[in-house]
Amino acid sequence: MITIKEIAKQLNMSTTTVSNVIHGKTGEVSDETKKIVQDFLDKVDYVPNINARNLAQNESKIIGLALKARADKYENLIMDPFVSELIGGVEETIRNAGYFMMLYISSDTVEIMRHVSTWNVDGLILFGMLNDDGIRVSEKYKKPIVCIDTYSIEGLKHFTNVGLDDEQGTYDMVNYLISQGHRKIAFLSDNTNGVDFARLSGYKKALSDAGIKYSEADFLKIRPRSEDLEDSLNEICKRAKDFTAIMCVSDLYAVTLMAALTDRGIRVPEDISIAGFDDNMLGQLHRPALTTVHQDVKKKGILAADTLLKQLRGEKTPNQLLLPTRLIIRDSVAKVDG
Amino acid sequence: MITIKEIAKQLNMSTTTVSNVIHGKTGEVSDETKKIVQDFLDKVDYVPNINARNLAQNESKIIGLALKARADKYENLIMDPFVSELIGGVEETIRNAGYFMMLYISSDTVEIMRHVSTWNVDGLILFGMLNDDGIRVSEKYKKPIVCIDTYSIEGLKHFTNVGLDDEQGTYDMVNYLISQGHRKIAFLSDNTNGVDFARLSGYKKALSDAGIKYSEADFLKIRPRSEDLEDSLNEICKRAKDFTAIMCVSDLYAVTLMAALTDRGIRVPEDISIAGFDDNMLGQLHRPALTTVHQDVKKKGILAADTLLKQLRGEKTPNQLLLPTRLIIRDSVAKVDG
DNA sequence: TTGTACGCGTTATCAA
DNA sequence: TTGATAACGCGTACAA
């Protein structure tokens, strides 16, 4: 690891000159010395010490991607195709902009905040934060923050949110189910916060618009922890006969449910129709292929990173960006007699 | 961002004392001042500036995880459950050891090398490198390197490899297929390098041990690029009738194939048996559930990170670590008449 | 056009 | 037990 100082010494010139050449401040230096330095740099394959540079400039060129995992989902988080696709989109965008990505996964907001400030990241992308977590972080660090899929009206004063029109997505899908003759439609999820709340709302709205009454019993709660999963699947499958269709909050749950139903001799879509949300590999490869709500996850990641990059350049950005959804009709939903 | 200097000023003492308390050099400082400083630190929530620390100590506390993507697979790489699980294992281990992970994805080795040297990472975990890529990187940077799933005898002189007994895995599975009466067994993959080569070898070995002749025609080549995928699936399905079983090089391909077969009215396992390799979510959730070779991917990531960490502490480690495989018998393989 | 000198925040050495 | 000061490598005013 050769340093500027060392180069200057060997070339018998000052560090300033070398530094100027490195940064292309070409007006400040004669063509001759410029060439000498440039050649030497190439020869020794000079790479600046990033720590020194960051220290001197008080910036890091690092964008932190912090994923907050719910404690009960931690083991699965990184395996969720949704998460990997998101990471892919973010990483690519950050890299192409000459920044670096530091990935941090934790279920503890405080831990995440420590990490952020330790590295003095230039900006932060947050995923999985509950409503006020993002606010807490943004109040402490005055760096630009972009949240992904965070529902918090209050938060939008503090950070940009990149999200999805979740409510519209389930609204459209449930309307489709209704158009296929379904009236007894359940909703399956593991919680009712944030994204799940929005998707639940769309479902309820569609029911209500069609004059179908919603009752608590129509909410099927799945428990994702591996110890509980089988039990909760059991309960859900038992109650499946009360419905002709189940709107699942994610493809993962939809496919998990289809497998469980199949194992119990309940046929999809002949005995019951299943709809998902996300449109990932899981649903595409399952048979029957999953009818689902499409969202472009990679684009979400790209958009989040792009927005943050804009903010770092001082450009103004809207404080909320919503991506559209789209229905993907495949084979897991059947037509029934109303 | 409060600094040590500032703290020292406010407390009317020297930076040395503050620094000593921070680092628990408790022998060097009186209990009284220690308490004063400690209380103050808690109050102001001091977080060290990592750039300054790294500069002073000439280390970075960063471990780079570089994923090299094959150009034709790039779009899928990050969505592969295998990759996400690996990242999860590595990230967790690195974080728990007080290090940080910088993720870098590229299909260009030179680009990866630049990145590594820019950040002066303390160590490097490489995945997806072809045989001599790892050697090139390790020759240039004298930092510890751990490769994952790299097949290169020569390379083991330069770095540690964490891998899997791939050959044994397919060997066991194909033996199982044979025990179920199968004699016409194809092998499906998209290439014959590295891991795929080893898995192919195990397959051939099992055939050979059972006195079954292998011919080129038994190798079914799938083309993963999305433009080609459908075509190659078509060809493969046409040739499926020549076999009673297909040993797939991954769960992803096994499930992709099962979906394609189902779409063409070919039943699994009644008409043809399918075996996979990896044992991930895809095969677990498919119906029929996939009979496959299990590997513990997260453990692989953990092991790679742990090994690197050991090397950073100066401990000696073996230059090759092979994880075992295990057969998972589910429902995609049927018994046939020999 | 080139060079000197200082600051960035931390750690380490050595003196008090 | 504490404090002053010199590194670490880079960037940049400012001086020459």
mmCIF file with all atom_site columns, C-alpha atoms in Angstrom, chain A residues 140-276:
data_model
loop_
_atom_site.group_PDB
_atom_site.id
_atom_site.type_symbol
_atom_site.label_atom_id
_atom_site.label_alt_id
_atom_site.label_comp_id
_atom_site.label_asym_id
_atom_site.label_entity_id
_atom_site.label_seq_id
_atom_site.pdbx_PDB_ins_code
_atom_site.Cartn_x
_atom_site.Cartn_y
_atom_site.Cartn_z
_atom_site.occupancy
_atom_site.B_iso_or_equiv
_atom_site.pdbx_formal_charge
_atom_site.auth_seq_id
_atom_site.auth_comp_id
_atom_site.auth_asym_id
_atom_site.auth_atom_id
_atom_site.pdbx_PDB_model_num
ATOM 1   C CA . LYS A 1 140 ? -30.553 11.124  15.753  1.00 0.00 ? 140 LYS A CA 1
ATOM 2   C CA . TYR A 1 141 ? -28.606 11.167  12.514  1.00 0.00 ? 141 TYR A CA 1
ATOM 3   C CA . LYS A 1 142 ? -29.082 14.031  10.212  1.00 0.00 ? 142 LYS A CA 1
ATOM 4   C CA . LYS A 1 143 ? -28.194 11.935  7.191   1.00 0.00 ? 143 LYS A CA 1
ATOM 5   C CA . PRO A 1 144 ? -30.663 11.267  4.376   1.00 0.00 ? 144 PRO A CA 1
ATOM 6   C CA . ILE A 1 145 ? -32.841 8.251   4.957   1.00 0.00 ? 145 ILE A CA 1
ATOM 7   C CA . VAL A 1 146 ? -35.032 6.304   2.619   1.00 0.00 ? 146 VAL A CA 1
ATOM 8   C CA . CYS A 1 147 ? -37.404 3.748   4.049   1.00 0.00 ? 147 CYS A CA 1
ATOM 9   C CA . ILE A 1 148 ? -38.860 0.883   2.128   1.00 0.00 ? 148 ILE A CA 1
ATOM 10  C CA . ASP A 1 149 ? -42.410 -0.268  2.776   1.00 0.00 ? 149 ASP A CA 1
ATOM 11  C CA . THR A 1 150 ? -42.863 1.749   5.893   1.00 0.00 ? 150 THR A CA 1
ATOM 12  C CA . TYR A 1 151 ? -46.304 2.975   6.770   1.00 0.00 ? 151 TYR A CA 1
ATOM 13  C CA . SER A 1 152 ? -46.108 6.091   8.862   1.00 0.00 ? 152 SER A CA 1
ATOM 14  C CA . ILE A 1 153 ? -47.724 9.386   8.034   1.00 0.00 ? 153 ILE A CA 1
ATOM 15  C CA . GLU A 1 154 ? -45.681 11.043  10.726  1.00 0.00 ? 154 GLU A CA 1
ATOM 16  C CA . GLY A 1 155 ? -42.517 9.483   9.353   1.00 0.00 ? 155 GLY A CA 1
ATOM 17  C CA . LEU A 1 156 ? -42.868 11.111  5.966   1.00 0.00 ? 156 LEU A CA 1
ATOM 18  C CA . LYS A 1 157 ? -41.880 14.391  7.569   1.00 0.00 ? 157 LYS A CA 1
ATOM 19  C CA . HIS A 1 158 ? -38.544 12.845  8.413   1.00 0.00 ? 158 HIS A CA 1
ATOM 20  C CA . PHE A 1 159 ? -37.706 10.557  5.538   1.00 0.00 ? 159 PHE A CA 1
ATOM 21  C CA . THR A 1 160 ? -38.711 9.407   2.108   1.00 0.00 ? 160 THR A CA 1
ATOM 22  C CA . ASN A 1 161 ? -40.708 6.249   1.763   1.00 0.00 ? 161 ASN A CA 1
ATOM 23  C CA . VAL A 1 162 ? -40.590 3.948   -1.208  1.00 0.00 ? 162 VAL A CA 1
ATOM 24  C CA . GLY A 1 163 ? -43.537 1.673   -1.151  1.00 0.00 ? 163 GLY A CA 1
ATOM 25  C CA . LEU A 1 164 ? -46.265 -0.015  -3.039  1.00 0.00 ? 164 LEU A CA 1
ATOM 26  C CA . ASP A 1 165 ? -49.914 0.584   -3.498  1.00 0.00 ? 165 ASP A CA 1
ATOM 27  C CA . ASP A 1 166 ? -50.591 -2.392  -1.288  1.00 0.00 ? 166 ASP A CA 1
ATOM 28  C CA . GLU A 1 167 ? -54.186 -1.565  -0.628  1.00 0.00 ? 167 GLU A CA 1
ATOM 29  C CA . GLN A 1 168 ? -54.997 -1.264  -4.298  1.00 0.00 ? 168 GLN A CA 1
ATOM 30  C CA . GLY A 1 169 ? -53.271 -4.584  -4.928  1.00 0.00 ? 169 GLY A CA 1
ATOM 31  C CA . THR A 1 170 ? -55.442 -6.659  -2.648  1.00 0.00 ? 170 THR A CA 1
ATOM 32  C CA . TYR A 1 171 ? -58.444 -4.565  -3.586  1.00 0.00 ? 171 TYR A CA 1
ATOM 33  C CA . ASP A 1 172 ? -57.996 -5.521  -7.223  1.00 0.00 ? 172 ASP A CA 1
ATOM 34  C CA . MET A 1 173 ? -57.350 -9.150  -6.434  1.00 0.00 ? 173 MET A CA 1
ATOM 35  C CA . VAL A 1 174 ? -60.317 -9.555  -4.132  1.00 0.00 ? 174 VAL A CA 1
ATOM 36  C CA . ASN A 1 175 ? -62.492 -7.871  -6.730  1.00 0.00 ? 175 ASN A CA 1
ATOM 37  C CA . TYR A 1 176 ? -61.245 -10.439 -9.182  1.00 0.00 ? 176 TYR A CA 1
ATOM 38  C CA . LEU A 1 177 ? -62.091 -13.232 -6.749  1.00 0.00 ? 177 LEU A CA 1
ATOM 39  C CA . ILE A 1 178 ? -65.559 -11.788 -6.367  1.00 0.00 ? 178 ILE A CA 1
ATOM 40  C CA . SER A 1 179 ? -65.891 -11.603 -10.140 1.00 0.00 ? 179 SER A CA 1
ATOM 41  C CA . GLN A 1 180 ? -65.168 -15.307 -10.199 1.00 0.00 ? 180 GLN A CA 1
ATOM 42  C CA . GLY A 1 181 ? -68.143 -15.921 -7.970  1.00 0.00 ? 181 GLY A CA 1
ATOM 43  C CA . HIS A 1 182 ? -66.422 -16.061 -4.593  1.00 0.00 ? 182 HIS A CA 1
ATOM 44  C CA . ARG A 1 183 ? -68.273 -14.606 -1.619  1.00 0.00 ? 183 ARG A CA 1
ATOM 45  C CA . LYS A 1 184 ? -66.681 -16.442 1.266   1.00 0.00 ? 184 LYS A CA 1
ATOM 46  C CA . ILE A 1 185 ? -63.152 -15.121 1.136   1.00 0.00 ? 185 ILE A CA 1
ATOM 47  C CA . ALA A 1 186 ? -60.647 -15.327 3.976   1.00 0.00 ? 186 ALA A CA 1
ATOM 48  C CA . PHE A 1 187 ? -57.516 -13.249 4.481   1.00 0.00 ? 187 PHE A CA 1
ATOM 49  C CA . LEU A 1 188 ? -54.340 -14.911 5.673   1.00 0.00 ? 188 LEU A CA 1
ATOM 50  C CA . SER A 1 189 ? -51.436 -13.141 7.360   1.00 0.00 ? 189 SER A CA 1
ATOM 51  C CA . ASP A 1 190 ? -49.306 -13.246 10.482  1.00 0.00 ? 190 ASP A CA 1
ATOM 52  C CA . ASN A 1 191 ? -49.900 -9.710  11.675  1.00 0.00 ? 191 ASN A CA 1
ATOM 53  C CA . THR A 1 192 ? -51.880 -6.570  10.981  1.00 0.00 ? 192 THR A CA 1
ATOM 54  C CA . ASN A 1 193 ? -49.214 -3.900  10.911  1.00 0.00 ? 193 ASN A CA 1
ATOM 55  C CA . GLY A 1 194 ? -47.731 -1.795  8.164   1.00 0.00 ? 194 GLY A CA 1
ATOM 56  C CA . VAL A 1 195 ? -47.845 -3.509  4.822   1.00 0.00 ? 195 VAL A CA 1
ATOM 57  C CA . ASP A 1 196 ? -50.090 -6.235  6.142   1.00 0.00 ? 196 ASP A CA 1
ATOM 58  C CA . PHE A 1 197 ? -52.517 -3.672  7.451   1.00 0.00 ? 197 PHE A CA 1
ATOM 59  C CA . ALA A 1 198 ? -52.688 -1.981  4.058   1.00 0.00 ? 198 ALA A CA 1
ATOM 60  C CA . ARG A 1 199 ? -53.262 -5.240  2.255   1.00 0.00 ? 199 ARG A CA 1
ATOM 61  C CA . LEU A 1 200 ? -55.928 -6.199  4.763   1.00 0.00 ? 200 LEU A CA 1
ATOM 62  C CA . SER A 1 201 ? -57.608 -2.837  4.199   1.00 0.00 ? 201 SER A CA 1
ATOM 63  C CA . GLY A 1 202 ? -57.768 -3.372  0.458   1.00 0.00 ? 202 GLY A CA 1
ATOM 64  C CA . TYR A 1 203 ? -59.344 -6.741  1.052   1.00 0.00 ? 203 TYR A CA 1
ATOM 65  C CA . LYS A 1 204 ? -61.924 -5.322  3.421   1.00 0.00 ? 204 LYS A CA 1
ATOM 66  C CA . LYS A 1 205 ? -62.690 -2.468  1.066   1.00 0.00 ? 205 LYS A CA 1
ATOM 67  C CA . ALA A 1 206 ? -63.351 -4.834  -1.820  1.00 0.00 ? 206 ALA A CA 1
ATOM 68  C CA . LEU A 1 207 ? -65.641 -6.951  0.346   1.00 0.00 ? 207 LEU A CA 1
ATOM 69  C CA . SER A 1 208 ? -67.473 -3.918  1.567   1.00 0.00 ? 208 SER A CA 1
ATOM 70  C CA . ASP A 1 209 ? -67.885 -2.483  -1.942  1.00 0.00 ? 209 ASP A CA 1
ATOM 71  C CA . ALA A 1 210 ? -69.443 -5.777  -2.972  1.00 0.00 ? 210 ALA A CA 1
ATOM 72  C CA . GLY A 1 211 ? -71.761 -5.764  0.007   1.00 0.00 ? 211 GLY A CA 1
ATOM 73  C CA . ILE A 1 212 ? -70.049 -8.698  1.670   1.00 0.00 ? 212 ILE A CA 1
ATOM 74  C CA . LYS A 1 213 ? -69.786 -8.538  5.411   1.00 0.00 ? 213 LYS A CA 1
ATOM 75  C CA . TYR A 1 214 ? -66.379 -9.030  7.018   1.00 0.00 ? 214 TYR A CA 1
ATOM 76  C CA . SER A 1 215 ? -66.049 -10.691 10.389  1.00 0.00 ? 215 SER A CA 1
ATOM 77  C CA . GLU A 1 216 ? -63.074 -11.384 12.605  1.00 0.00 ? 216 GLU A CA 1
ATOM 78  C CA . ALA A 1 217 ? -63.383 -15.055 11.790  1.00 0.00 ? 217 ALA A CA 1
ATOM 79  C CA . ASP A 1 218 ? -62.386 -14.318 8.208   1.00 0.00 ? 218 ASP A CA 1
ATOM 80  C CA . PHE A 1 219 ? -58.870 -13.437 9.309   1.00 0.00 ? 219 PHE A CA 1
ATOM 81  C CA . LEU A 1 220 ? -56.680 -16.522 9.293   1.00 0.00 ? 220 LEU A CA 1
ATOM 82  C CA . LYS A 1 221 ? -53.569 -16.038 11.364  1.00 0.00 ? 221 LYS A CA 1
ATOM 83  C CA . ILE A 1 222 ? -50.480 -17.976 10.442  1.00 0.00 ? 222 ILE A CA 1
ATOM 84  C CA . ARG A 1 223 ? -47.592 -18.309 12.895  1.00 0.00 ? 223 ARG A CA 1
ATOM 85  C CA . PRO A 1 224 ? -44.278 -18.280 11.054  1.00 0.00 ? 224 PRO A CA 1
ATOM 86  C CA . ARG A 1 225 ? -41.971 -19.640 13.739  1.00 0.00 ? 225 ARG A CA 1
ATOM 87  C CA . SER A 1 226 ? -40.946 -23.086 12.703  1.00 0.00 ? 226 SER A CA 1
ATOM 88  C CA . GLU A 1 227 ? -42.178 -24.621 15.970  1.00 0.00 ? 227 GLU A CA 1
ATOM 89  C CA . ASP A 1 228 ? -45.629 -23.137 15.498  1.00 0.00 ? 228 ASP A CA 1
ATOM 90  C CA . LEU A 1 229 ? -45.989 -23.309 11.765  1.00 0.00 ? 229 LEU A CA 1
ATOM 91  C CA . GLU A 1 230 ? -47.341 -26.830 11.471  1.00 0.00 ? 230 GLU A CA 1
ATOM 92  C CA . ASP A 1 231 ? -49.904 -26.274 14.215  1.00 0.00 ? 231 ASP A CA 1
ATOM 93  C CA . SER A 1 232 ? -51.190 -23.070 12.752  1.00 0.00 ? 232 SER A CA 1
ATOM 94  C CA . LEU A 1 233 ? -51.368 -24.636 9.302   1.00 0.00 ? 233 LEU A CA 1
ATOM 95  C CA . ASN A 1 234 ? -53.440 -27.400 10.814  1.00 0.00 ? 234 ASN A CA 1
ATOM 96  C CA . GLU A 1 235 ? -55.940 -24.987 12.279  1.00 0.00 ? 235 GLU A CA 1
ATOM 97  C CA . ILE A 1 236 ? -56.112 -23.008 9.076   1.00 0.00 ? 236 ILE A CA 1
ATOM 98  C CA . CYS A 1 237 ? -56.716 -26.048 6.915   1.00 0.00 ? 237 CYS A CA 1
ATOM 99  C CA . LYS A 1 238 ? -59.496 -27.161 9.219   1.00 0.00 ? 238 LYS A CA 1
ATOM 100 C CA . ARG A 1 239 ? -61.213 -23.826 8.783   1.00 0.00 ? 239 ARG A CA 1
ATOM 101 C CA . ALA A 1 240 ? -60.631 -23.799 5.046   1.00 0.00 ? 240 ALA A CA 1
ATOM 102 C CA . LYS A 1 241 ? -63.959 -25.509 4.348   1.00 0.00 ? 241 LYS A CA 1
ATOM 103 C CA . ASP A 1 242 ? -65.723 -22.361 5.541   1.00 0.00 ? 242 ASP A CA 1
ATOM 104 C CA . PHE A 1 243 ? -64.339 -20.479 2.561   1.00 0.00 ? 243 PHE A CA 1
ATOM 105 C CA . THR A 1 244 ? -64.174 -20.781 -1.191  1.00 0.00 ? 244 THR A CA 1
ATOM 106 C CA . ALA A 1 245 ? -61.089 -18.593 -1.503  1.00 0.00 ? 245 ALA A CA 1
ATOM 107 C CA . ILE A 1 246 ? -58.212 -17.354 0.606   1.00 0.00 ? 246 ILE A CA 1
ATOM 108 C CA . MET A 1 247 ? -56.387 -14.122 -0.100  1.00 0.00 ? 247 MET A CA 1
ATOM 109 C CA . CYS A 1 248 ? -52.874 -14.595 1.226   1.00 0.00 ? 248 CYS A CA 1
ATOM 110 C CA . VAL A 1 249 ? -50.704 -11.668 2.206   1.00 0.00 ? 249 VAL A CA 1
ATOM 111 C CA . SER A 1 250 ? -47.663 -13.061 0.400   1.00 0.00 ? 250 SER A CA 1
ATOM 112 C CA . ASP A 1 251 ? -46.642 -15.637 -2.158  1.00 0.00 ? 251 ASP A CA 1
ATOM 113 C CA . LEU A 1 252 ? -44.622 -17.405 0.481   1.00 0.00 ? 252 LEU A CA 1
ATOM 114 C CA . TYR A 1 253 ? -47.679 -17.954 2.627   1.00 0.00 ? 253 TYR A CA 1
ATOM 115 C CA . ALA A 1 254 ? -49.839 -18.770 -0.366  1.00 0.00 ? 254 ALA A CA 1
ATOM 116 C CA . VAL A 1 255 ? -47.481 -21.509 -1.491  1.00 0.00 ? 255 VAL A CA 1
ATOM 117 C CA . THR A 1 256 ? -46.973 -22.761 2.050   1.00 0.00 ? 256 THR A CA 1
ATOM 118 C CA . LEU A 1 257 ? -50.719 -22.988 2.388   1.00 0.00 ? 257 LEU A CA 1
ATOM 119 C CA . MET A 1 258 ? -51.202 -24.717 -0.966  1.00 0.00 ? 258 MET A CA 1
ATOM 120 C CA . ALA A 1 259 ? -48.680 -27.354 0.041   1.00 0.00 ? 259 ALA A CA 1
ATOM 121 C CA . ALA A 1 260 ? -50.422 -27.862 3.377   1.00 0.00 ? 260 ALA A CA 1
ATOM 122 C CA . LEU A 1 261 ? -53.812 -28.114 1.721   1.00 0.00 ? 261 LEU A CA 1
ATOM 123 C CA . THR A 1 262 ? -52.560 -30.598 -0.850  1.00 0.00 ? 262 THR A CA 1
ATOM 124 C CA . ASP A 1 263 ? -51.092 -32.713 1.942   1.00 0.00 ? 263 ASP A CA 1
ATOM 125 C CA . ARG A 1 264 ? -54.533 -32.891 3.514   1.00 0.00 ? 264 ARG A CA 1
ATOM 126 C CA . GLY A 1 265 ? -56.257 -33.875 0.310   1.00 0.00 ? 265 GLY A CA 1
ATOM 127 C CA . ILE A 1 266 ? -57.827 -30.485 -0.268  1.00 0.00 ? 266 ILE A CA 1
ATOM 128 C CA . ARG A 1 267 ? -57.428 -29.580 -3.920  1.00 0.00 ? 267 ARG A CA 1
ATOM 129 C CA . VAL A 1 268 ? -56.449 -26.180 -5.263  1.00 0.00 ? 268 VAL A CA 1
ATOM 130 C CA . PRO A 1 269 ? -58.307 -24.685 -7.031  1.00 0.00 ? 269 PRO A CA 1
ATOM 131 C CA . GLU A 1 270 ? -61.082 -27.326 -7.248  1.00 0.00 ? 270 GLU A CA 1
ATOM 132 C CA . ASP A 1 271 ? -61.903 -27.306 -3.533  1.00 0.00 ? 271 ASP A CA 1
ATOM 133 C CA . ILE A 1 272 ? -60.571 -23.902 -2.654  1.00 0.00 ? 272 ILE A CA 1
ATOM 134 C CA . SER A 1 273 ? -59.003 -20.979 -4.504  1.00 0.00 ? 273 SER A CA 1
ATOM 135 C CA . ILE A 1 274 ? -55.798 -19.342 -3.362  1.00 0.00 ? 274 ILE A CA 1
ATOM 136 C CA . ALA A 1 275 ? -54.409 -15.923 -4.270  1.00 0.00 ? 275 ALA A CA 1
ATOM 137 C CA . GLY A 1 276 ? -51.002 -14.561 -3.352  1.00 0.00 ? 276 GLY A CA 1
#
